[in-house]
PDB file of C-alpha atoms and ligand atoms in Angstrom:
ATOM      1  CA  MET A  88      14.826   1.211  -0.460  1.00 89.00           C
ATOM      2  CA  GLN A  89      14.072  -2.526  -0.290  1.00 97.00           C
ATOM      3  CA  ILE A  90      10.589  -3.837  -1.020  1.00 98.00           C
ATOM      4  CA  PHE A  91       9.718  -7.324   0.235  1.00 98.00           C
ATOM      5  CA  VAL A  92       6.830  -9.576  -0.770  1.00 98.00           C
ATOM      6  CA  ILE A  93       5.322 -12.479   1.147  1.00 97.00           C
ATOM      7  CA  GLU A  94       3.621 -14.500  -1.558  1.00 96.00           C
ATOM      8  CA  PHE A  95       0.584 -16.701  -1.009  1.00 93.00           C
ATOM      9  CA  GLU A  96       0.093 -17.725  -4.670  1.00 87.00           C
ATOM     10  CA  GLN A  97      -3.694 -17.325  -4.366  1.00 87.00           C
ATOM     11  CA  ASP A  98      -4.395 -15.210  -7.469  1.00 80.00           C
ATOM     12  CA  ASP A  99      -3.857 -15.655 -11.187  1.00 84.00           C
ATOM     13  CA  PRO A 100      -0.048 -15.335 -11.489  1.00 86.00           C
ATOM     14  CA  LYS A 101      -0.464 -13.421 -14.771  1.00 88.00           C
ATOM     15  CA  LYS A 102      -2.389 -10.683 -12.986  1.00 88.00           C
ATOM     16  CA  CYS A 103      -0.364 -10.692  -9.776  1.00 95.00           C
ATOM     17  CA  THR A 104       1.155  -7.245  -9.261  1.00 97.00           C
ATOM     18  CA  ALA A 105       3.661  -8.441  -6.634  1.00 97.00           C
ATOM     19  CA  LYS A 106       5.094 -10.969  -9.093  1.00 96.00           C
ATOM     20  CA  ARG A 107       5.469  -8.141 -11.575  1.00 97.00           C
ATOM     21  CA  MET A 108       7.414  -6.051  -9.035  1.00 97.00           C
ATOM     22  CA  ILE A 109       9.687  -9.053  -8.378  1.00 97.00           C
ATOM     23  CA  ARG A 110      10.149  -9.835 -12.086  1.00 97.00           C
ATOM     24  CA  LYS A 111      11.096  -6.242 -12.839  1.00 97.00           C
ATOM     25  CA  GLY A 112      13.659  -6.180 -10.024  1.00 97.00           C
ATOM     26  CA  PHE A 113      11.786  -3.812  -7.680  1.00 98.00           C
ATOM     27  CA  ALA A 114      11.047  -6.352  -4.920  1.00 98.00           C
ATOM     28  CA  ILE A 115      12.262  -9.626  -3.471  1.00 98.00           C
ATOM     29  CA  ARG A 116      10.388 -12.578  -2.001  1.00 98.00           C
ATOM     30  CA  VAL A 117      10.658 -13.302   1.737  1.00 98.00           C
ATOM     31  CA  ARG A 118       8.938 -15.627   4.221  1.00 96.00           C
ATOM     32  CA  THR A 119       8.563 -13.281   7.174  1.00 96.00           C
ATOM     33  CA  PRO A 120       7.897  -9.526   7.385  1.00 96.00           C
ATOM     34  CA  LYS A 121      10.892  -7.193   7.220  1.00 97.00           C
ATOM     35  CA  GLY A 122      10.845  -3.526   8.213  1.00 97.00           C
ATOM     36  CA  ILE A 123       7.310  -2.148   8.062  1.00 98.00           C
ATOM     37  CA  LEU A 124       4.490  -4.473   7.046  1.00 98.00           C
ATOM     38  CA  LEU A 125       1.553  -3.079   5.062  1.00 98.00           C
ATOM     39  CA  ASN A 126      -1.487  -4.375   6.895  1.00 97.00           C
ATOM     40  CA  PRO A 127      -4.924  -2.774   6.317  1.00 97.00           C
ATOM     41  CA  ILE A 128      -6.112  -3.565   9.867  1.00 96.00           C
ATOM     42  CA  SER A 129      -3.168  -1.968  11.640  1.00 96.00           C
ATOM     43  CA  ASN A 130      -4.123   0.820  14.010  1.00 95.00           C
ATOM     44  CA  LYS A 131      -1.111   2.906  12.958  1.00 97.00           C
ATOM     45  CA  THR A 132      -1.179   4.822   9.677  1.00 98.00           C
ATOM     46  CA  LEU A 133       1.808   5.017   7.361  1.00 98.00           C
ATOM     47  CA  SER A 134       3.361   8.479   7.195  1.00 98.00           C
ATOM     48  CA  TYR A 135       6.554  10.417   6.520  1.00 98.00           C
ATOM     49  CA  GLU A 136       7.589   9.499  10.086  1.00 98.00           C
ATOM     50  CA  ASP A 137       8.182   5.932   8.810  1.00 98.00           C
ATOM     51  CA  ARG A 138      10.663   7.023   6.149  1.00 98.00           C
ATOM     52  CA  GLU A 139      13.813   6.261   8.108  1.00 98.00           C
ATOM     53  CA  ILE A 140      12.793   2.789   9.194  1.00 98.00           C
ATOM     54  CA  ILE A 141      11.656   1.918   5.655  1.00 98.00           C
ATOM     55  CA  GLN A 142      14.961   3.218   4.275  1.00 98.00           C
ATOM     56  CA  LYS A 143      16.941   1.160   6.781  1.00 98.00           C
ATOM     57  CA  ARG A 144      14.846  -2.023   7.056  1.00 98.00           C
ATOM     58  CA  GLY A 145      12.446  -2.031   4.103  1.00 98.00           C
ATOM     59  CA  LEU A 146       8.722  -2.366   3.419  1.00 98.00           C
ATOM     60  CA  THR A 147       6.821  -5.657   3.176  1.00 98.00           C
ATOM     61  CA  VAL A 148       3.558  -6.389   1.387  1.00 98.00           C
ATOM     62  CA  LEU A 149       1.364  -9.464   1.974  1.00 97.00           C
ATOM     63  CA  ASP A 150       0.476 -10.674  -1.486  1.00 97.00           C
ATOM     64  CA  SER A 151      -2.625 -12.719  -0.770  1.00 95.00           C
ATOM     65  CA  SER A 152      -5.973 -12.699  -2.561  1.00 94.00           C
ATOM     66  CA  TRP A 153      -8.477 -10.130  -1.249  1.00 94.00           C
ATOM     67  CA  ASN A 154     -11.137 -12.879  -1.468  1.00 89.00           C
ATOM     68  CA  LYS A 155      -9.193 -14.923   1.068  1.00 89.00           C
ATOM     69  CA  SER A 156      -7.913 -12.088   3.227  1.00 89.00           C
ATOM     70  CA  ASP A 157     -10.391 -11.475   6.003  1.00 90.00           C
ATOM     71  CA  GLU A 158      -9.703  -9.840   9.345  1.00 92.00           C
ATOM     72  CA  LYS A 159      -8.552 -13.180  10.786  1.00 93.00           C
ATOM     73  CA  PHE A 160      -5.873 -13.472   8.092  1.00 93.00           C
ATOM     74  CA  PHE A 161      -4.491  -9.981   8.711  1.00 95.00           C
ATOM     75  CA  LYS A 162      -4.713 -10.459  12.502  1.00 95.00           C
ATOM     76  CA  LYS A 163      -2.083 -13.178  12.291  1.00 94.00           C
ATOM     77  CA  TYR A 164       0.390 -10.374  11.589  1.00 92.00           C
ATOM     78  CA  GLU A 165      -0.669  -8.075  14.398  1.00 85.00           C
ATOM     79  CA  ASN A 166       2.618  -8.566  16.242  1.00 82.00           C
ATOM     80  CA  SER A 167       4.628  -7.253  13.299  1.00 86.00           C
ATOM     81  CA  LEU A 168       5.557  -3.605  12.963  1.00 96.00           C
ATOM     82  CA  SER A 169       2.657  -2.740  10.700  1.00 97.00           C
ATOM     83  CA  ARG A 170       0.887   0.212   9.102  1.00 98.00           C
ATOM     84  CA  ARG A 171      -2.415   0.770   7.325  1.00 98.00           C
ATOM     85  CA  LEU A 172      -2.642   3.185   4.416  1.00 98.00           C
ATOM     86  CA  PRO A 173      -4.928   6.187   4.682  1.00 98.00           C
ATOM     87  CA  PHE A 174      -7.998   6.472   2.444  1.00 97.00           C
ATOM     88  CA  LEU A 175      -7.113   5.796  -1.210  1.00 97.00           C
ATOM     89  CA  LEU A 176      -9.126   4.301  -4.063  1.00 97.00           C
ATOM     90  CA  ALA A 177      -7.970   1.275  -6.039  1.00 98.00           C
ATOM     91  CA  GLY A 178      -7.290   2.042  -9.703  1.00 98.00           C
ATOM     92  CA  ASN A 179      -6.850  -1.562 -10.809  1.00 97.00           C
ATOM     93  CA  PRO A 180      -9.596  -3.173 -12.916  1.00 95.00           C
ATOM     94  CA  ILE A 181     -10.424  -5.848 -10.292  1.00 94.00           C
ATOM     95  CA  ASN A 182     -11.275  -3.511  -7.414  1.00 95.00           C
ATOM     96  CA  TYR A 183     -11.635  -0.268  -9.371  1.00 97.00           C
ATOM     97  CA  ALA A 184     -12.667   2.717  -7.173  1.00 96.00           C
ATOM     98  CA  LYS A 185     -13.015   0.588  -4.027  1.00 96.00           C
ATOM     99  CA  PRO A 186     -11.594   2.387  -0.992  1.00 95.00           C
ATOM    100  CA  PHE A 187      -8.647   0.806   0.875  1.00 95.00           C
ATOM    101  CA  LYS A 188      -8.626  -2.373  -1.281  1.00 96.00           C
ATOM    102  CA  LEU A 189      -5.414  -1.740  -3.152  1.00 98.00           C
ATOM    103  CA  SER A 190      -3.285  -4.152  -5.140  1.00 97.00           C
ATOM    104  CA  SER A 191       0.172  -4.896  -3.753  1.00 98.00           C
ATOM    105  CA  LEU A 192       1.785  -2.626  -6.331  1.00 98.00           C
ATOM    106  CA  GLU A 193      -0.614   0.253  -5.596  1.00 98.00           C
ATOM    107  CA  ALA A 194      -0.059  -0.129  -1.846  1.00 98.00           C
ATOM    108  CA  VAL A 195       3.723  -0.042  -2.213  1.00 98.00           C
ATOM    109  CA  ALA A 196       3.667   2.849  -4.720  1.00 98.00           C
ATOM    110  CA  ALA A 197       1.373   4.920  -2.464  1.00 98.00           C
ATOM    111  CA  SER A 198       3.622   4.216   0.557  1.00 98.00           C
ATOM    112  CA  LEU A 199       6.697   5.357  -1.358  1.00 98.00           C
ATOM    113  CA  ILE A 200       4.961   8.559  -2.455  1.00 98.00           C
ATOM    114  CA  ILE A 201       3.803   9.313   1.112  1.00 98.00           C
ATOM    115  CA  ILE A 202       7.342   8.927   2.487  1.00 98.00           C
ATOM    116  CA  GLY A 203       8.714  11.286  -0.165  1.00 98.00           C
ATOM    117  CA  GLU A 204       9.968   8.753  -2.743  1.00 98.00           C
ATOM    118  CA  LYS A 205       7.600  10.014  -5.423  1.00 97.00           C
ATOM    119  CA  GLU A 206       9.830   9.225  -8.388  1.00 97.00           C
ATOM    120  CA  LEU A 207      10.199   5.586  -7.369  1.00 97.00           C
ATOM    121  CA  GLY A 208       6.467   5.335  -6.603  1.00 98.00           C
ATOM    122  CA  LEU A 209       5.601   6.641 -10.081  1.00 98.00           C
ATOM    123  CA  LYS A 210       8.127   4.283 -11.660  1.00 97.00           C
ATOM    124  CA  LEU A 211       6.387   1.359  -9.958  1.00 98.00           C
ATOM    125  CA  LEU A 212       2.983   2.568 -11.182  1.00 98.00           C
ATOM    126  CA  SER A 213       4.367   2.665 -14.725  1.00 97.00           C
ATOM    127  CA  LEU A 214       4.750  -1.148 -14.593  1.00 97.00           C
ATOM    128  CA  VAL A 215       0.989  -1.624 -15.039  1.00 97.00           C
ATOM    129  CA  LYS A 216      -1.248  -0.029 -17.654  1.00 96.00           C
ATOM    130  CA  TRP A 217      -3.770   1.177 -15.065  1.00 97.00           C
ATOM    131  CA  GLY A 218      -1.006   2.751 -12.912  1.00 97.00           C
ATOM    132  CA  PRO A 219      -1.743   6.286 -14.188  1.00 97.00           C
ATOM    133  CA  THR A 220      -5.462   5.718 -13.410  1.00 97.00           C
ATOM    134  CA  PHE A 221      -4.569   4.961  -9.780  1.00 98.00           C
ATOM    135  CA  TYR A 222      -2.479   8.125  -9.621  1.00 98.00           C
ATOM    136  CA  LYS A 223      -5.147  10.333 -11.221  1.00 98.00           C
ATOM    137  CA  LEU A 224      -7.919   8.959  -8.982  1.00 97.00           C
ATOM    138  CA  ASN A 225      -5.853   9.719  -5.878  1.00 97.00           C
ATOM    139  CA  GLU A 226      -3.712  12.664  -6.977  1.00 97.00           C
ATOM    140  CA  ASN A 227      -5.220  15.219  -4.570  1.00 96.00           C
ATOM    141  CA  LEU A 228      -5.118  12.854  -1.611  1.00 97.00           C
ATOM    142  CA  LEU A 229      -1.577  11.703  -2.367  1.00 98.00           C
ATOM    143  CA  GLU A 230      -0.493  15.333  -2.558  1.00 97.00           C
ATOM    144  CA  ALA A 231      -2.179  16.012   0.774  1.00 97.00           C
ATOM    145  CA  TYR A 232      -0.501  12.982   2.406  1.00 98.00           C
ATOM    146  CA  TYR A 233       2.935  13.670   0.824  1.00 98.00           C
ATOM    147  CA  LYS A 234       5.662  13.977   3.474  1.00 98.00           C
ATOM    148  CA  LYS A 235       3.086  14.484   6.234  1.00 98.00           C
ATOM    149  CA  SER A 236       3.150  13.172   9.814  1.00 98.00           C
ATOM    150  CA  GLU A 237       0.644  10.549  10.974  1.00 98.00           C
ATOM    151  CA  ARG A 238      -1.354  13.215  12.843  1.00 98.00           C
ATOM    152  CA  GLU A 239      -1.577  15.443   9.760  1.00 98.00           C
ATOM    153  CA  ILE A 240      -2.568  12.510   7.545  1.00 98.00           C
ATOM    154  CA  LEU A 241      -5.329  11.471   9.959  1.00 98.00           C
ATOM    155  CA  GLU A 242      -6.687  15.023   9.895  1.00 97.00           C
ATOM    156  CA  VAL A 243      -6.740  15.093   6.081  1.00 97.00           C
ATOM    157  CA  GLU A 244      -8.367  11.653   6.002  1.00 96.00           C
ATOM    158  CA  GLU A 245     -11.014  12.558   8.552  1.00 95.00           C
ATOM    159  CA  GLU A 246     -11.942  15.742   6.716  1.00 92.00           C
ATOM    160  CA  PHE A 247     -12.023  13.934   3.386  1.00 90.00           C
ATOM    161  CA  LEU A 248     -14.101  11.026   4.736  1.00 90.00           C
ATOM    162  CA  ALA A 249     -16.677  13.414   6.208  1.00 88.00           C
ATOM    163  CA  GLY A 250     -17.248  14.798   2.678  1.00 82.00           C
ATOM    164  CA  TYR A 251     -17.035  11.379   0.989  1.00 77.00           C
ATOM    165  CA  LEU A 252     -19.573   9.800   3.330  1.00 76.00           C
ATOM    166  CA  GLY A 253     -21.793  12.887   3.230  1.00 73.00           C
ATOM    167  CA  GLY A 254     -21.032  14.006   6.776  1.00 57.00           C
ATOM    168  CA  PRO A 255     -21.392  17.563   8.137  1.00 56.00           C
TER     169      PRO A 255
HETATM  170  C1  SAM B 276      -4.558  -8.515  -0.324  1.00 58.40           C
HETATM  171  S1  SAM B 276      -3.161  -8.299  -1.376  1.00 58.40           S
HETATM  172  C2  SAM B 276      -3.908  -8.412  -2.990  1.00 58.40           C
HETATM  173  C3  SAM B 276      -2.811  -8.481  -4.015  1.00 58.40           C
HETATM  174  C4  SAM B 276      -3.289  -8.731  -5.426  1.00 58.40           C
HETATM  175  N1  SAM B 276      -3.454 -10.125  -5.608  1.00 58.40           N
HETATM  176  C5  SAM B 276      -2.268  -8.179  -6.415  1.00 58.40           C
HETATM  177  O1  SAM B 276      -1.948  -8.870  -7.396  1.00 58.40           O
HETATM  178  O2  SAM B 276      -1.799  -7.070  -6.238  1.00 58.40           O
HETATM  179  C6  SAM B 276      -2.763  -6.559  -1.279  1.00 58.40           C
HETATM  180  C7  SAM B 276      -1.762  -6.220  -0.183  1.00 58.40           C
HETATM  181  O3  SAM B 276      -1.385  -4.846  -0.321  1.00 58.40           O
HETATM  182  C8  SAM B 276      -1.310  -4.227   0.954  1.00 58.40           C
HETATM  183  N2  SAM B 276      -2.442  -3.287   1.070  1.00 58.40           N
HETATM  184  C9  SAM B 276      -3.450  -3.083   0.192  1.00 58.40           C
HETATM  185  N3  SAM B 276      -4.293  -2.124   0.624  1.00 58.40           N
HETATM  186  C10 SAM B 276      -3.807  -1.708   1.823  1.00 58.40           C
HETATM  187  C11 SAM B 276      -4.218  -0.739   2.799  1.00 58.40           C
HETATM  188  N4  SAM B 276      -5.319  -0.003   2.622  1.00 58.40           N
HETATM  189  N5  SAM B 276      -3.461  -0.587   3.913  1.00 58.40           N
HETATM  190  C12 SAM B 276      -2.342  -1.338   4.106  1.00 58.40           C
HETATM  191  N6  SAM B 276      -1.905  -2.264   3.234  1.00 58.40           N
HETATM  192  C13 SAM B 276      -2.619  -2.450   2.108  1.00 58.40           C
HETATM  193  C14 SAM B 276      -1.441  -5.348   1.995  1.00 58.40           C
HETATM  194  O4  SAM B 276      -0.157  -5.876   2.294  1.00 58.40           O
HETATM  195  C15 SAM B 276      -2.317  -6.344   1.239  1.00 58.40           C
HETATM  196  O5  SAM B 276      -2.202  -7.640   1.770  1.00 58.40           O
END
């Protein structure tokens, strides 16, 4: 399962979670997206249905700074084969409890768990001290998304969001 990182060097390198994945041998640096690209503005949601393509061609994360990553930035990648992640809360100290705004490491770990590679996802989370916080915050959702199709994930997300946003 190959993880790729496109680095923009916009954040403090000491806090950069993508650099940590590279340093620890879990990811490699590339210049262009390979396999499936994690892009929060994609209109397709990552699911178990993406497992085969990720196994064969890999998963790429765009390691930019959230402060510099507006819709225009992510739109530049709209021609890549990309996926958004369903509702999850960040567990990292910078964006703690913010929905959808995950660090690179959280985004990759969540993707791996969703496609059934839970052990590897948990291993990645163990690289940062707030990794278990991310898992605990999202445990029920991650269990509900685990090995599910896109349609099933969207149903879970919709039901959850209705409660979260105080809907009917
Ligand atoms: C904007 S960067 C911020 C990285 C941060 N500097 C770090 O050290 O981890 C996070 C990347 O993770 C992926 N990502 C995060 N949240 C996501 C989501 N909700 N859906 C899809 N991809 C997401 C995207 O590739 C995004 O560009």
